[in-house]
Structures are given as structure tokens and as C-alpha cells.
């Protein structure tokens, strides 16, 4: 479906903002303009749910979660940044593998199966996008993904 990604992303963040506990704050760097993309909204909702629920799950008291959309020449780059526990350098590329979980002892008490990001990767790839993460232990994690975007498309909506 062709949808306005700006509205779509804001609504997903709103839903998390309404239900989150008070211990984290949200910051949005999201353009005001409509950004039309052709996506499977159920699947990209799941991608964002998985990324955002991780950001909340691994955030400390008082942590900030920042949501960003950058408009690149042929894609939208979406980022979710947290100030959580972070991920060791040698593991940061493995978090998209099925059932991979960093530090079993640490994550066991937080629950989960280790499938969230593997599913997210599959769905982003099915849209022709990419997904990756950058992290510093003790400082936080940023998860990035891209979706193909044609800026010309906006003109056709005028
Ligand atoms: P599930 O999502 O299936 O409930 P999960 O959250 O453990 O379980 P993934 O979402 O696939 O699984 O994440 C894989 C692992 O990557 C996590 O177990 C955690 O160790 C690490 N991870 C993911 N996101 C973050 C983050 N924002 N900060 C720190 N570690 C993270
Ligand atoms: Mg998860």
C-alpha cells in the first residue's frame, strides 16, 4: 500500500508513548512533510514494534529513546537510538540471527526468544531495504533500517 510514512511512524511511536512506563523519554526527529512509500504496513509495523520494544527493554531508568527519519537520495533511513546497556562489538552483527541473544544470563531475566530482529531483517529485506546496528557497551544502541523511497512520487500526489 502507498502510505504516508511520517504519519505511520508517528502513530506507532504514539502507541508506545501511551503505554510505556515513565522511566524513558521519547525524542522525535521526524520531518513534517508527507513521505509516501509503498510498503506492507503490517510487516513494517512488526519491524518497528520489534526494534522499539528492544529499545525500551534494554533502556535504563531515565533513558532517552530517539526516533529519526533521514531522507536520502533513493531511500528513507529510519533510526531508533537508545541509551541502554549496549552490545559488545563482536556481537552487534549477530543480533539479527535467529535465536541469537547477547549474554544469556543478562537477557534471560528480560525474557524473549531472540527472534524479534531476525524477523525484522527478513521483512526489511523483503522490501528491498537493509538493516544494521551500531552500539557501544554501556552507552547505547542505534538500530538503522532503510526503505526504498522515490522523492518524485510526492509530485504525483499534488
Ligand atoms: P524477542 O524479540 O524474540 O522477544 P529478544 O529481544 O531477545 O527476544 P531480538 O529482538 O532478536 O531478541 O534481539 C536479539 C538480542 O540482541 C537481544 O537478546 C539482546 O541481547 C540484543 N539487543 C537487541 N536490541 C538491543 C538494544 N536496543 N540494546 C541492547 N541489546 C539489544
Ligand atoms: Mg526483541
mmCIF file of C-alpha atoms and ligand atoms in Angstrom:
data_model
loop_
_atom_site.group_PDB
_atom_site.id
_atom_site.type_symbol
_atom_site.label_atom_id
_atom_site.label_comp_id
_atom_site.label_asym_id
_atom_site.label_seq_id
_atom_site.Cartn_x
_atom_site.Cartn_y
_atom_site.Cartn_z
ATOM 1 C CA UNK A 1 0.000 0.000 0.000
ATOM 2 C CA UNK A 2 1.071 3.555 -0.646
ATOM 3 C CA UNK A 3 1.103 5.330 2.703
ATOM 4 C CA UNK A 4 2.497 8.472 4.276
ATOM 5 C CA UNK A 5 5.422 7.142 6.284
ATOM 6 C CA UNK A 6 5.587 10.245 8.505
ATOM 7 C CA UNK A 7 2.045 9.658 9.837
ATOM 8 C CA UNK A 8 2.544 5.929 10.017
ATOM 9 C CA UNK A 9 5.752 6.213 12.094
ATOM 10 C CA UNK A 10 4.279 8.876 14.393
ATOM 11 C CA UNK A 11 1.231 6.704 15.130
ATOM 12 C CA UNK A 12 3.403 3.745 16.069
ATOM 13 C CA UNK A 13 5.510 5.924 18.385
ATOM 14 C CA UNK A 14 2.294 7.400 19.880
ATOM 15 C CA UNK A 15 1.090 3.902 20.731
ATOM 16 C CA UNK A 16 4.350 3.141 22.603
ATOM 17 C CA UNK A 17 4.286 6.549 24.261
ATOM 18 C CA UNK A 18 0.793 5.890 25.668
ATOM 19 C CA UNK A 19 1.669 2.517 27.153
ATOM 20 C CA UNK A 20 5.307 2.965 28.208
ATOM 21 C CA UNK A 21 6.232 3.319 31.850
ATOM 22 C CA UNK A 22 7.526 6.719 32.879
ATOM 23 C CA UNK A 23 11.167 5.690 33.033
ATOM 24 C CA UNK A 24 12.121 6.594 29.469
ATOM 25 C CA UNK A 25 11.585 9.731 27.408
ATOM 26 C CA UNK A 26 10.997 9.939 23.675
ATOM 27 C CA UNK A 27 12.522 12.408 21.213
ATOM 28 C CA UNK A 28 11.373 12.617 17.594
ATOM 29 C CA UNK A 29 13.433 13.903 14.658
ATOM 30 C CA UNK A 30 10.756 13.354 12.059
ATOM 31 C CA UNK A 31 10.053 15.650 9.104
ATOM 32 C CA UNK A 32 6.665 17.360 8.938
ATOM 33 C CA UNK A 33 6.303 16.600 5.236
ATOM 34 C CA UNK A 34 4.416 13.620 3.915
ATOM 35 C CA UNK A 35 6.800 10.894 2.715
ATOM 36 C CA UNK A 36 4.994 8.383 0.512
ATOM 37 C CA UNK A 37 6.305 4.819 0.413
ATOM 38 C CA UNK A 38 4.904 1.560 -0.930
ATOM 39 C CA UNK A 39 5.091 -0.907 1.965
ATOM 40 C CA UNK A 40 3.279 -3.784 3.605
ATOM 41 C CA UNK A 41 2.111 -1.820 6.660
ATOM 42 C CA UNK A 42 1.506 -4.922 8.826
ATOM 43 C CA UNK A 43 5.061 -6.113 8.216
ATOM 44 C CA UNK A 44 6.749 -2.748 8.768
ATOM 45 C CA UNK A 45 4.614 -2.274 11.907
ATOM 46 C CA UNK A 46 6.120 -5.529 13.162
ATOM 47 C CA UNK A 47 9.644 -4.348 12.263
ATOM 48 C CA UNK A 48 9.157 -1.141 14.259
ATOM 49 C CA UNK A 49 7.432 -2.936 17.159
ATOM 50 C CA UNK A 50 10.395 -5.305 17.473
ATOM 51 C CA UNK A 51 13.026 -2.551 17.304
ATOM 52 C CA UNK A 52 11.192 -0.181 19.667
ATOM 53 C CA UNK A 53 10.332 -2.880 22.209
ATOM 54 C CA UNK A 54 14.028 -3.796 22.357
ATOM 55 C CA UNK A 55 14.994 -0.148 22.858
ATOM 56 C CA UNK A 56 12.588 0.036 25.801
ATOM 57 C CA UNK A 57 13.507 -3.386 27.195
ATOM 58 C CA UNK A 58 17.235 -2.601 27.269
ATOM 59 C CA UNK A 59 16.913 1.050 28.431
ATOM 60 C CA UNK A 60 17.775 2.167 31.956
ATOM 61 C CA UNK A 61 15.769 4.477 34.217
ATOM 62 C CA UNK A 62 15.758 7.948 32.727
ATOM 63 C CA UNK A 63 16.982 6.734 29.327
ATOM 64 C CA UNK A 64 16.105 8.604 26.188
ATOM 65 C CA UNK A 65 14.892 6.922 23.005
ATOM 66 C CA UNK A 66 15.348 8.984 19.840
ATOM 67 C CA UNK A 67 13.402 8.342 16.627
ATOM 68 C CA UNK A 68 14.799 9.734 13.373
ATOM 69 C CA UNK A 69 13.886 9.696 9.693
ATOM 70 C CA UNK A 70 16.567 10.847 7.241
ATOM 71 C CA UNK A 71 15.668 11.369 3.606
ATOM 72 C CA UNK A 72 18.468 10.020 1.405
ATOM 73 C CA UNK A 73 18.573 10.224 -2.418
ATOM 74 C CA UNK A 74 16.691 6.966 -3.021
ATOM 75 C CA UNK A 75 15.729 5.716 0.422
ATOM 76 C CA UNK A 76 14.418 6.666 3.831
ATOM 77 C CA UNK A 77 16.791 5.846 6.665
ATOM 78 C CA UNK A 78 14.950 5.180 9.919
ATOM 79 C CA UNK A 79 16.845 5.083 13.224
ATOM 80 C CA UNK A 80 15.897 4.148 16.776
ATOM 81 C CA UNK A 81 18.582 5.138 19.264
ATOM 82 C CA UNK A 82 18.626 4.201 22.936
ATOM 83 C CA UNK A 83 20.877 4.873 25.917
ATOM 84 C CA UNK A 84 20.727 1.303 27.150
ATOM 85 C CA UNK A 85 23.202 -1.422 28.069
ATOM 86 C CA UNK A 86 24.593 -1.632 24.552
ATOM 87 C CA UNK A 87 26.002 -4.634 22.713
ATOM 88 C CA UNK A 88 29.629 -5.823 22.576
ATOM 89 C CA UNK A 89 31.376 -5.060 19.260
ATOM 90 C CA UNK A 90 31.812 -8.725 18.360
ATOM 91 C CA UNK A 91 28.084 -9.428 18.770
ATOM 92 C CA UNK A 92 26.476 -6.442 17.121
ATOM 93 C CA UNK A 93 26.132 -8.110 13.709
ATOM 94 C CA UNK A 94 24.822 -11.355 15.207
ATOM 95 C CA UNK A 95 21.742 -9.850 16.831
ATOM 96 C CA UNK A 96 19.883 -10.248 13.509
ATOM 97 C CA UNK A 97 20.468 -14.040 13.554
ATOM 98 C CA UNK A 98 17.665 -16.316 14.674
ATOM 99 C CA UNK A 99 17.709 -17.128 18.389
ATOM 100 C CA UNK A 100 20.876 -15.105 18.996
ATOM 101 C CA UNK A 101 20.824 -13.307 22.332
ATOM 102 C CA UNK A 102 23.735 -11.385 23.851
ATOM 103 C CA UNK A 103 24.838 -12.628 27.267
ATOM 104 C CA UNK A 104 22.349 -15.342 28.155
ATOM 105 C CA UNK A 105 22.488 -14.529 31.848
ATOM 106 C CA UNK A 106 21.718 -10.873 31.361
ATOM 107 C CA UNK A 107 18.919 -11.348 28.858
ATOM 108 C CA UNK A 108 17.288 -14.388 30.470
ATOM 109 C CA UNK A 109 15.593 -12.314 33.110
ATOM 110 C CA UNK A 110 14.284 -9.882 30.497
ATOM 111 C CA UNK A 111 12.620 -12.687 28.543
ATOM 112 C CA UNK A 112 12.250 -13.190 24.804
ATOM 113 C CA UNK A 113 13.176 -15.758 22.202
ATOM 114 C CA UNK A 114 15.829 -13.957 20.162
ATOM 115 C CA UNK A 115 13.620 -13.887 17.074
ATOM 116 C CA UNK A 116 12.468 -10.260 17.027
ATOM 117 C CA UNK A 117 15.337 -8.840 14.969
ATOM 118 C CA UNK A 118 15.637 -11.904 12.709
ATOM 119 C CA UNK A 119 12.003 -11.360 11.723
ATOM 120 C CA UNK A 120 12.629 -7.629 11.308
ATOM 121 C CA UNK A 121 15.570 -8.368 8.986
ATOM 122 C CA UNK A 122 13.542 -10.755 6.859
ATOM 123 C CA UNK A 123 10.772 -8.185 6.450
ATOM 124 C CA UNK A 124 13.072 -5.256 5.686
ATOM 125 C CA UNK A 125 14.935 -7.378 3.087
ATOM 126 C CA UNK A 126 11.587 -8.339 1.504
ATOM 127 C CA UNK A 127 11.013 -4.603 0.975
ATOM 128 C CA UNK A 128 14.413 -4.137 -0.675
ATOM 129 C CA UNK A 129 15.855 -2.333 2.342
ATOM 130 C CA UNK A 130 18.760 -3.006 4.691
ATOM 131 C CA UNK A 131 19.026 -3.204 8.493
ATOM 132 C CA UNK A 132 22.016 -2.900 10.849
ATOM 133 C CA UNK A 133 23.028 -1.661 14.274
ATOM 134 C CA UNK A 134 25.803 0.354 15.867
ATOM 135 C CA UNK A 135 26.400 0.104 19.583
ATOM 136 C CA UNK A 136 28.743 0.965 22.412
ATOM 137 C CA UNK A 137 28.595 -1.130 25.548
ATOM 138 C CA UNK A 138 27.315 0.894 28.457
ATOM 139 C CA UNK A 139 26.330 3.796 26.192
ATOM 140 C CA UNK A 140 23.557 2.566 23.978
ATOM 141 C CA UNK A 141 22.485 1.148 20.673
ATOM 142 C CA UNK A 142 21.169 2.554 17.406
ATOM 143 C CA UNK A 143 19.238 0.307 15.049
ATOM 144 C CA UNK A 144 19.028 1.542 11.438
ATOM 145 C CA UNK A 145 16.917 0.379 8.547
ATOM 146 C CA UNK A 146 16.184 1.693 5.081
ATOM 147 C CA UNK A 147 13.175 1.609 2.789
ATOM 148 C CA UNK A 148 13.296 2.430 -0.918
ATOM 149 C CA UNK A 149 11.949 5.931 -1.490
ATOM 150 C CA UNK A 150 11.346 7.948 -4.634
ATOM 151 C CA UNK A 151 11.159 11.698 -3.907
ATOM 152 C CA UNK A 152 9.490 12.220 -7.313
ATOM 153 C CA UNK A 153 6.479 10.367 -6.001
ATOM 154 C CA UNK A 154 5.390 13.366 -3.914
ATOM 155 C CA UNK A 155 4.763 15.434 -7.065
ATOM 156 C CA UNK A 156 2.261 12.921 -8.345
ATOM 157 C CA UNK A 157 0.176 13.405 -5.197
ATOM 158 C CA UNK A 158 -0.226 17.165 -5.631
HETATM 159 P P1 LIG B 1 12.308 -11.340 21.263
HETATM 160 O O1 LIG B 1 12.434 -10.065 20.474
HETATM 161 O O2 LIG B 1 12.153 -12.542 20.399
HETATM 162 O O3 LIG B 1 11.300 -11.235 22.348
HETATM 163 P P2 LIG B 1 14.973 -10.677 22.045
HETATM 164 O O4 LIG B 1 14.587 -9.256 22.297
HETATM 165 O O5 LIG B 1 15.967 -11.304 22.965
HETATM 166 O O6 LIG B 1 13.684 -11.603 22.036
HETATM 167 P P3 LIG B 1 15.888 -9.803 19.438
HETATM 168 O O7 LIG B 1 14.895 -8.697 19.464
HETATM 169 O O8 LIG B 1 16.054 -10.560 18.169
HETATM 170 O O9 LIG B 1 15.547 -10.878 20.575
HETATM 171 O O10 LIG B 1 17.304 -9.242 19.875
HETATM 172 C C1 LIG B 1 18.425 -10.140 19.921
HETATM 173 C C2 LIG B 1 19.374 -9.757 21.028
HETATM 174 O O11 LIG B 1 20.020 -8.545 20.682
HETATM 175 C C3 LIG B 1 18.718 -9.483 22.382
HETATM 176 O O12 LIG B 1 18.579 -10.661 23.137
HETATM 177 C C4 LIG B 1 19.710 -8.526 23.033
HETATM 178 O O13 LIG B 1 20.755 -9.264 23.613
HETATM 179 C C5 LIG B 1 20.266 -7.760 21.846
HETATM 180 N N1 LIG B 1 19.597 -6.454 21.641
HETATM 181 C C6 LIG B 1 18.653 -6.155 20.720
HETATM 182 N N2 LIG B 1 18.295 -4.859 20.776
HETATM 183 C C7 LIG B 1 19.041 -4.305 21.765
HETATM 184 C C8 LIG B 1 19.156 -2.984 22.318
HETATM 185 N N3 LIG B 1 18.398 -1.974 21.863
HETATM 186 N N4 LIG B 1 20.054 -2.794 23.325
HETATM 187 C C9 LIG B 1 20.817 -3.821 23.782
HETATM 188 N N5 LIG B 1 20.752 -5.085 23.309
HETATM 189 C C10 LIG B 1 19.886 -5.328 22.318
HETATM 190 MG MG1 LIG B 2 13.335 -8.267 20.878
#
